[in-house]
Amino acid sequence: MSRPFKEVLNSGEFVITSEIGPPKGTNIDKMLHHIEILKDTVHGMNVTDNQSSVMRLSSVAVCHIIKDHGGEPILQMTCRDRNRMALQSDLLSAYVLGVRNVLCLTGDHISLGDHKGSKQVFDLDSVQLIAAVRNLEQGQDLGGNKLDGGVEFCVGATATPEADNMDSQLLKFRKKIKVGAEFFQTQAVYDMDMLKKFMEHAQQSNTKVLAGILVLVSAGMAKYLNANVAGVTVPQELIDEMAGAEKGKALQKGMEIAARQIKQIKEENICPGVHIMAIGKEEIVPEILQMAGV
Amino acid sequence: MIVAEQKPIQEIKGMMADYQKVLIVGCGTCVTVCMAGGEKEVGIIASCLRMALQIDGKKPELMEDCIQRQCEWEFVDTLKDKVDGVDAILSSACGVGVQALAERFPNKPVYPALNTTFMGMPKEHGLWIENCRGCGNCGLGRFGGICPIARCSKGLLNGPCGGSQNGKCEVSKEMDCGWQLIYGRLKTLNQLDQLEEILLPKDWSTDRDKGQRKMFRGDVYYEQTV
């Protein structure tokens, strides 16, 4: 059985988390395979919540499955699809199913996904969602009603170290800490200098920031990220490095880059941990960690 | 003002196909200013509809009129005689005007010629933007006069999301990030400290969420007898 994530977070060990993407449908074979690979490799498995606004199996259900298989789930909750009633209700549900960690996010806009005509919610924002979790911990809901049995979560949030609007992002970062975020998992970071700069701000507060490592699989992916994903900038030298990989070896190159960066983050003590995103290729995570020597 | 745009003529034709005598009524206020449903547009809609129906071998009688405001009884009531003589009404007002006609003329079918899009203003000639969602509890004072409910695509209250880049929204590179506008303006005003306050979840009961809203003012109220 894995240790509680909160315990690892406060242990001073280098923290490693990764991600499980629920399937679109009920066939969970591949996902179970990934859970089996990751459960003894990482300290926590984030379960994405209708990631990229694409409808999938729910993150609460998958967190429960991870728990059943002896892993430590981190429930991702976005504000896009549920109002404050549904969010709180799902937090209670997750708690009774044994989930003890939650990552609170805004969520992508509905127009980026596969139900473009759907009505989006955003009744709460990510700051208010973190506060709502802490409020439930006080034994009451947002309507001011008493709970019969409360919750206790390790609460995380996200940050974007490569954002071009750093001032306004830091405003929100401060608010998230103020309302009770204990840890952060960042958007993908490729420029270690930018990460260091962000950490200069972050270290002023006593919070744990896990650097987001998104494994590149091709030079095309890097260019796509630069053109289409806000707050992610892959430096030209990394694009060139990916493009220079031998045919059929691009993924290997992406793994090498990821491992190199994890190693640097650990050795230079830039961040107290990393969050590795392999997006459907979770079987490569153990090898990356081995290459990084962690 | 209320901004609207004309429905495709095929859709209007579909609604009018079964009627012989139709009164097309424009509105002389918002939709005239946004060039969607005033006197001039009523003429254009009538011509297009006439041609579209004639292609199907129909010869409808289309009458045209335009009143100053379809959202006030005193103007709506001037239509009574004309309405009596037609099979249906096609309103080129906003949704408020269409419903006013439906309420005033209970025995006549009323159809919309426009899609009511939003409350906003012409930013440039031919370009209208939404600026207010009518949430019923104005917080513009906190945000430097730029509304996060109307101008952030997610209506966030405590700062930008991670989807903001180069001052644009993740929804479209053509769309300004409302939060960057707010932040920039308060920076100019030297009022950034105002944003540090954590805003609690918004009370949406003043929005649409308590059903149809109404406003009563006893000081100006008197019961109208019709």
XYZ file of C-alpha atoms in Angstrom:
520
model
C 0.000 0.000 0.000
C 1.185 3.476 -0.796
C 1.716 6.135 1.833
C -0.620 9.083 2.249
C 0.469 11.788 -0.177
C 0.455 14.423 2.548
C 2.981 12.408 4.526
C 5.337 12.230 1.535
C 4.842 15.923 0.825
C 5.965 16.830 4.321
C 8.732 14.236 4.554
C 11.357 16.248 2.693
C 11.685 13.478 0.077
C 11.751 14.385 -3.602
C 8.060 14.085 -4.518
C 6.985 12.417 -7.737
C 3.483 12.450 -9.096
C 2.084 11.401 -12.445
C -1.215 11.307 -14.230
C -3.939 8.892 -15.179
C -6.355 9.942 -17.920
C -9.744 8.238 -17.597
C -10.936 6.572 -20.804
C -13.767 7.722 -23.008
C -16.015 4.775 -22.337
C -16.083 1.955 -19.837
C -13.177 -0.136 -21.058
C -10.656 0.383 -18.285
C -8.142 -2.332 -19.223
C -5.432 0.016 -20.484
C -5.984 2.397 -17.592
C -5.653 -0.436 -15.070
C -2.402 -1.433 -16.738
C -1.108 2.131 -16.261
C -2.290 2.192 -12.646
C -0.400 -1.039 -11.971
C 2.768 0.445 -13.466
C 2.530 3.734 -11.589
C 1.221 2.713 -8.183
C 4.609 1.693 -6.791
C 6.586 4.152 -8.904
C 5.088 7.523 -7.951
C 3.799 9.082 -4.741
C 0.520 10.193 -6.196
C -1.541 9.719 -9.345
C -3.564 12.688 -10.525
C -6.803 11.732 -12.196
C -7.815 14.294 -14.776
C -11.355 15.673 -14.811
C -12.860 15.604 -18.298
C -9.467 16.776 -19.490
C -9.417 19.348 -22.293
C -13.216 19.562 -21.919
C -13.571 16.088 -23.431
C -16.242 13.951 -21.739
C -14.800 10.824 -20.101
C -15.155 8.461 -17.161
C -15.348 10.525 -13.969
C -12.278 11.341 -11.934
C -14.021 10.356 -8.674
C -14.705 6.837 -9.997
C -11.138 6.421 -11.234
C -9.691 7.671 -7.936
C -11.697 4.954 -6.213
C -10.321 2.354 -8.601
C -6.760 3.540 -7.900
C -7.430 3.287 -4.190
C -8.728 -0.273 -4.688
C -5.507 -1.169 -6.489
C -3.318 0.154 -3.712
C -2.345 3.465 -5.304
C -2.592 7.005 -3.958
C -4.995 9.089 -6.045
C -5.092 12.873 -6.388
C -8.561 13.911 -7.479
C -8.544 16.698 -10.047
C -11.644 18.849 -9.827
C -12.459 21.581 -12.312
C -15.114 24.258 -11.996
C -16.302 23.911 -15.592
C -19.018 21.263 -15.322
C -20.428 21.456 -11.814
C -21.950 24.159 -9.671
C -21.054 24.561 -6.006
C -23.625 21.969 -4.950
C -22.292 19.272 -7.267
C -18.650 20.077 -6.455
C -19.221 19.798 -2.713
C -21.295 16.666 -3.156
C -18.522 15.049 -5.211
C -15.953 16.054 -2.590
C -18.008 14.254 0.068
C -18.374 11.274 -2.262
C -14.644 11.153 -2.948
C -13.934 11.302 0.765
C -16.168 8.352 1.651
C -14.507 6.402 -1.168
C -11.139 6.913 0.509
C -9.756 9.786 -1.580
C -7.672 12.169 0.526
C -6.046 14.484 -2.022
C -7.670 17.008 -4.306
C -6.246 19.343 -6.928
C -8.488 22.334 -7.596
C -8.436 23.807 -11.099
C -10.435 26.274 -13.144
C -10.818 23.862 -16.071
C -10.526 24.423 -19.798
C -13.232 26.332 -21.584
C -16.045 24.166 -22.937
C -15.416 25.372 -26.494
C -12.033 23.577 -26.561
C -13.605 20.150 -26.099
C -16.008 17.685 -27.678
C -19.315 19.076 -26.359
C -19.012 22.578 -27.728
C -22.711 23.401 -27.438
C -22.840 22.473 -23.768
C -23.628 25.012 -21.064
C -20.535 25.693 -19.015
C -20.767 26.382 -15.309
C -17.865 28.135 -13.534
C -20.119 28.871 -10.558
C -16.912 28.867 -8.474
C -13.375 29.695 -9.560
C -10.335 27.700 -8.454
C -9.656 29.995 -5.477
C -13.231 29.626 -4.277
C -13.104 25.850 -4.797
C -10.022 25.556 -2.566
C -11.824 27.672 0.029
C -14.893 25.435 -0.333
C -12.816 22.340 0.490
C -11.415 24.052 3.570
C -14.924 25.099 4.517
C -16.149 21.488 4.301
C -13.277 20.594 6.599
C -14.744 22.993 9.131
C -17.862 20.838 9.082
C -20.079 23.060 6.982
C -21.106 23.604 3.392
C -21.208 26.825 1.370
C -24.861 27.260 2.263
C -23.782 27.564 5.898
C -25.321 24.217 6.854
C -23.682 21.794 9.276
C -22.352 18.475 7.958
C -22.936 15.172 9.664
C -19.361 13.933 9.279
C -16.706 16.099 7.664
C -13.746 15.684 5.356
C -10.008 16.158 5.474
C -8.069 16.667 2.280
C -4.580 17.527 1.190
C -5.417 20.388 -1.176
C -3.403 21.380 -4.195
C -3.649 23.893 -7.005
C -1.933 24.722 -10.282
C 0.455 27.425 -11.418
C 1.978 28.432 -14.748
C 5.706 29.245 -14.421
C 6.112 30.155 -18.092
C 3.100 32.457 -18.254
C 3.737 35.752 -20.028
C 1.374 37.511 -17.607
C 3.343 36.548 -14.526
C 2.170 39.501 -12.403
C -1.502 38.628 -12.661
C -0.778 34.883 -12.370
C 1.128 35.530 -9.153
C -1.878 37.454 -7.840
C -3.915 34.279 -8.176
C -1.064 32.122 -6.853
C -1.010 34.209 -3.661
C -4.766 33.925 -3.296
C -4.640 30.143 -3.675
C -2.096 29.914 -0.866
C -4.064 32.313 1.275
C -7.222 30.171 1.098
C -5.341 26.979 1.884
C -3.495 25.356 -1.032
C -0.784 23.086 0.413
C 0.937 22.165 -2.816
C 1.112 23.178 -6.465
C 1.569 21.167 -9.608
C 2.625 23.363 -12.480
C 1.755 23.558 -16.132
C 4.465 21.962 -18.297
C 7.820 23.712 -17.916
C 10.659 23.415 -20.411
C 12.738 26.482 -19.664
C 14.573 25.845 -16.411
C 15.581 29.498 -16.081
C 11.933 30.541 -16.145
C 11.136 27.871 -13.579
C 13.894 29.212 -11.307
C 12.546 32.720 -11.693
C 9.045 31.561 -10.782
C 10.394 29.686 -7.786
C 12.011 32.868 -6.487
C 8.460 34.181 -6.044
C 7.025 30.879 -4.850
C 9.661 30.314 -2.212
C 8.545 33.456 -0.421
C 5.594 31.376 0.703
C 5.831 28.083 2.469
C 4.299 25.920 -0.230
C 5.475 22.894 -2.178
C 5.685 23.345 -5.949
C 6.012 20.245 -8.108
C 7.356 21.148 -11.552
C 5.254 19.913 -14.467
C 7.207 17.678 -16.844
C 5.359 16.957 -20.076
C 7.233 14.374 -22.118
C 7.782 15.471 -25.717
C 7.154 12.801 -28.330
C 8.142 14.789 -31.427
C 9.390 18.160 -32.630
C 5.891 18.686 -34.041
C 4.384 18.330 -30.569
C 6.772 20.988 -29.263
C 5.763 23.379 -32.029
C 2.098 22.615 -31.400
C 2.488 23.420 -27.698
C 4.148 26.734 -28.526
C 1.439 27.699 -30.981
C -1.626 26.476 -29.131
C -1.152 25.933 -25.432
C -1.172 29.019 -23.234
C 1.658 29.296 -20.753
C 3.897 26.672 -22.375
C 7.062 27.639 -24.244
C 9.413 24.983 -25.561
C 12.785 26.658 -26.223
C 14.145 26.407 -29.775
C 17.142 24.335 -28.695
C 14.827 21.618 -27.355
C 12.808 21.667 -30.581
C 16.077 21.276 -32.507
C 17.142 18.451 -30.210
C 13.846 16.639 -30.838
C 14.090 17.256 -34.581
C 17.627 15.859 -34.589
C 16.558 12.534 -33.100
C 17.111 9.468 -35.269
C 14.062 8.167 -37.076
C 11.858 6.233 -34.678
C 13.809 7.524 -31.682
C 11.909 10.752 -31.008
C 10.115 9.386 -27.959
C 13.421 8.164 -26.557
C 14.798 11.673 -27.044
C 11.770 13.179 -25.298
C 12.319 10.799 -22.384
C 15.977 11.795 -22.200
C 15.049 15.488 -22.067
C 12.453 14.816 -19.364
C 14.939 12.768 -17.326
C 17.622 15.434 -17.712
C 15.263 18.126 -16.468
C 14.050 16.055 -13.510
C 17.681 15.425 -12.589
C 18.496 19.131 -12.791
C 15.433 20.088 -10.728
C 16.442 17.631 -8.040
C 20.181 18.243 -8.024
C 19.881 22.023 -8.056
C 17.010 21.834 -5.590
C 14.859 24.033 -7.830
C 11.625 22.369 -6.744
C 10.822 19.761 -4.069
C 9.368 17.423 -6.686
C 7.979 16.883 -10.163
C 4.666 16.044 -11.782
C 5.203 13.889 -14.866
C 2.666 13.968 -17.673
C 3.074 11.204 -20.240
C -0.455 11.490 -21.699
C -1.431 7.899 -22.429
C 2.153 6.570 -22.411
C 2.448 6.030 -18.668
C 4.551 2.901 -19.168
C 7.552 5.151 -19.926
C 7.433 6.873 -16.511
C 9.509 4.262 -14.585
C 12.229 4.388 -17.237
C 12.334 8.204 -17.156
C 12.730 8.122 -13.390
C 15.474 5.548 -13.687
C 17.305 7.675 -16.256
C 16.916 10.672 -13.941
C 18.321 8.688 -11.077
C 15.430 9.309 -8.729
C -28.089 48.710 -25.947
C -29.488 45.365 -26.966
C -27.631 43.960 -29.945
C -29.272 41.566 -32.373
C -28.725 40.090 -35.806
C -31.085 38.929 -38.490
C -31.900 35.241 -38.735
C -31.050 33.491 -42.023
C -33.826 34.132 -44.535
C -34.326 30.369 -44.963
C -35.224 30.082 -41.289
C -37.619 33.038 -41.515
C -39.135 31.527 -44.648
C -39.681 28.250 -42.802
C -41.644 30.040 -40.075
C -43.749 32.057 -42.538
C -44.468 29.327 -45.096
C -48.033 28.646 -43.941
C -49.228 32.253 -43.741
C -50.734 34.368 -46.490
C -50.979 37.787 -44.803
C -48.078 38.771 -42.588
C -47.250 42.014 -40.782
C -43.510 42.595 -40.435
C -42.865 44.986 -37.553
C -39.563 46.732 -36.938
C -38.390 48.497 -33.802
C -36.971 52.011 -33.858
C -34.629 51.770 -30.902
C -31.718 49.364 -30.200
C -32.113 47.142 -33.259
C -32.318 50.188 -35.504
C -29.028 51.464 -34.131
C -27.363 48.055 -34.577
C -28.811 47.847 -38.084
C -30.674 44.588 -37.575
C -34.394 45.311 -37.335
C -35.304 48.946 -37.989
C -37.460 50.407 -40.752
C -34.788 49.873 -43.399
C -34.162 46.254 -42.394
C -37.904 45.514 -42.326
C -37.983 46.536 -46.006
C -35.059 44.269 -46.813
C -36.510 41.316 -44.872
C -39.856 41.790 -46.685
C -38.192 41.826 -50.111
C -36.056 38.782 -49.406
C -38.946 36.865 -47.890
C -41.213 37.737 -50.810
C -38.658 36.425 -53.294
C -37.925 33.325 -51.217
C -41.619 32.427 -50.984
C -42.249 33.218 -54.665
C -39.623 30.631 -55.614
C -41.980 28.106 -53.990
C -44.891 29.471 -56.019
C -46.421 31.446 -53.155
C -47.692 34.990 -53.318
C -47.816 36.252 -49.774
C -49.120 39.655 -48.726
C -46.394 41.177 -46.619
C -47.121 44.451 -44.838
C -44.411 46.543 -43.271
C -44.395 48.772 -40.230
C -41.932 50.045 -37.668
C -42.751 51.452 -34.242
C -40.530 53.475 -31.974
C -40.214 50.780 -29.274
C -41.706 47.289 -29.278
C -41.019 47.035 -25.555
C -43.581 49.669 -24.531
C -47.329 49.244 -24.650
C -48.058 52.772 -25.863
C -46.206 52.072 -29.121
C -47.284 48.431 -29.411
C -50.949 49.439 -29.112
C -50.734 51.566 -32.248
C -50.429 48.334 -34.258
C -53.861 47.010 -33.273
C -55.755 47.777 -36.493
C -53.054 46.385 -38.760
C -52.687 43.252 -36.659
C -56.414 42.529 -36.924
C -56.103 42.056 -40.660
C -53.185 39.587 -40.823
C -52.603 35.888 -40.218
C -49.295 36.303 -38.383
C -46.739 38.834 -37.168
C -43.016 38.737 -37.893
C -41.194 40.919 -35.377
C -37.751 42.283 -36.101
C -37.260 43.471 -32.530
C -35.247 41.856 -29.763
C -36.810 39.010 -27.790
C -38.435 41.541 -25.471
C -40.317 43.118 -28.367
C -41.404 39.761 -29.796
C -42.847 38.780 -26.419
C -44.548 42.148 -25.959
C -46.398 41.609 -29.257
C -47.275 38.032 -28.249
C -48.725 39.265 -24.968
C -50.649 42.168 -26.522
C -52.080 40.143 -29.400
C -53.018 36.813 -27.822
C -54.857 35.563 -30.914
C -52.062 36.164 -33.417
C -49.013 33.983 -33.924
C -45.804 36.034 -33.502
C -42.400 35.010 -34.851
C -38.872 36.398 -34.389
C -36.910 37.663 -37.392
C -33.816 38.304 -35.283
C -31.532 36.506 -32.887
C -31.025 38.680 -29.816
C -27.329 38.389 -29.124
C -26.284 40.480 -26.115
C -26.150 43.765 -24.233
C -23.265 45.720 -25.620
C -22.106 48.545 -27.823
C -20.579 49.218 -31.227
C -16.849 49.237 -30.579
C -16.205 50.259 -34.159
C -18.555 50.774 -37.062
C -19.846 47.292 -37.841
C -18.332 45.679 -34.742
C -20.401 45.147 -31.600
C -19.135 43.719 -28.340
C -20.836 42.346 -25.263
C -20.076 44.265 -22.075
C -22.770 43.383 -19.553
C -24.495 40.151 -18.565
C -27.127 41.833 -16.429
C -26.257 39.726 -13.380
C -28.223 42.039 -11.118
C -25.433 42.905 -8.692
C -22.904 45.178 -10.327
C -19.308 44.769 -9.179
C -17.659 47.028 -11.757
C -16.301 49.242 -8.985
C -13.967 46.459 -7.877
C -12.639 45.692 -11.331
C -11.686 49.062 -12.727
C -14.880 49.338 -14.733
C -14.291 46.115 -16.708
C -16.673 43.258 -15.999
C -15.150 39.794 -15.411
C -18.570 38.167 -15.687
C -19.135 39.490 -19.203
C -15.576 39.759 -20.454
C -13.750 36.759 -18.979
C -15.024 33.738 -20.938
C -15.267 31.807 -17.661
C -16.605 34.669 -15.556
C -13.816 34.236 -12.995
C -13.723 36.568 -10.002
C -10.299 36.081 -8.425
C -7.901 36.497 -11.322
C -7.005 35.035 -14.721
C -6.915 31.322 -15.504
C -3.901 29.619 -17.035
C -5.382 29.975 -20.511
C -4.469 33.636 -20.888
C -1.605 34.391 -23.233
C -0.395 37.555 -24.935
C -3.434 39.285 -23.488
C -5.779 36.908 -25.332
C -8.240 34.263 -24.158
C -7.820 30.506 -24.696
C -11.176 30.515 -26.485
C -9.846 32.588 -29.388
C -6.763 34.556 -30.303
C -9.158 37.282 -31.410
C -10.677 37.612 -27.939
C -9.119 39.801 -25.273
C -8.498 38.196 -21.888
C -10.867 40.141 -19.649
C -8.578 39.649 -16.682
C -5.584 41.137 -18.457
C -7.715 44.192 -19.235
C -8.765 44.451 -15.581
C -5.225 43.997 -14.324
C -3.801 46.506 -16.786
C -6.397 49.125 -16.000
C -6.019 48.847 -12.215
C -2.249 49.016 -12.655
C -2.672 52.274 -14.583
C -4.950 53.579 -11.847
C -2.454 52.469 -9.199
C -5.213 50.404 -7.580
C -3.805 46.867 -7.905
C -4.069 46.302 -4.160
C -7.821 46.234 -4.720
C -7.409 42.846 -6.437
C -5.781 41.172 -3.444
C -9.125 40.703 -1.737
C -10.462 37.147 -1.985
C -13.901 37.315 -3.489
C -16.400 34.821 -2.171
C -18.631 32.763 -4.460
C -21.045 35.079 -6.210
C -24.674 35.129 -5.138
C -26.383 34.268 -8.418
C -29.870 34.735 -7.017
C -29.955 38.208 -8.603
C -29.082 36.647 -11.967
C -31.471 34.432 -13.935
C -31.323 31.745 -11.287
C -34.467 32.714 -9.412
C -36.593 32.550 -12.508
C -37.988 35.530 -14.399
C -36.798 38.710 -12.761
C -38.964 41.694 -12.065
C -38.381 45.071 -10.522
C -40.999 46.977 -8.555
C -40.865 50.628 -7.547
C -43.734 51.765 -5.400
C -42.923 55.454 -5.869
C -43.700 55.381 -9.572
C -46.168 52.513 -9.693
C -49.761 52.860 -10.660
C -52.092 50.174 -11.844
C -52.826 50.459 -15.527
C -56.310 49.777 -16.695
C -56.594 48.581 -20.217
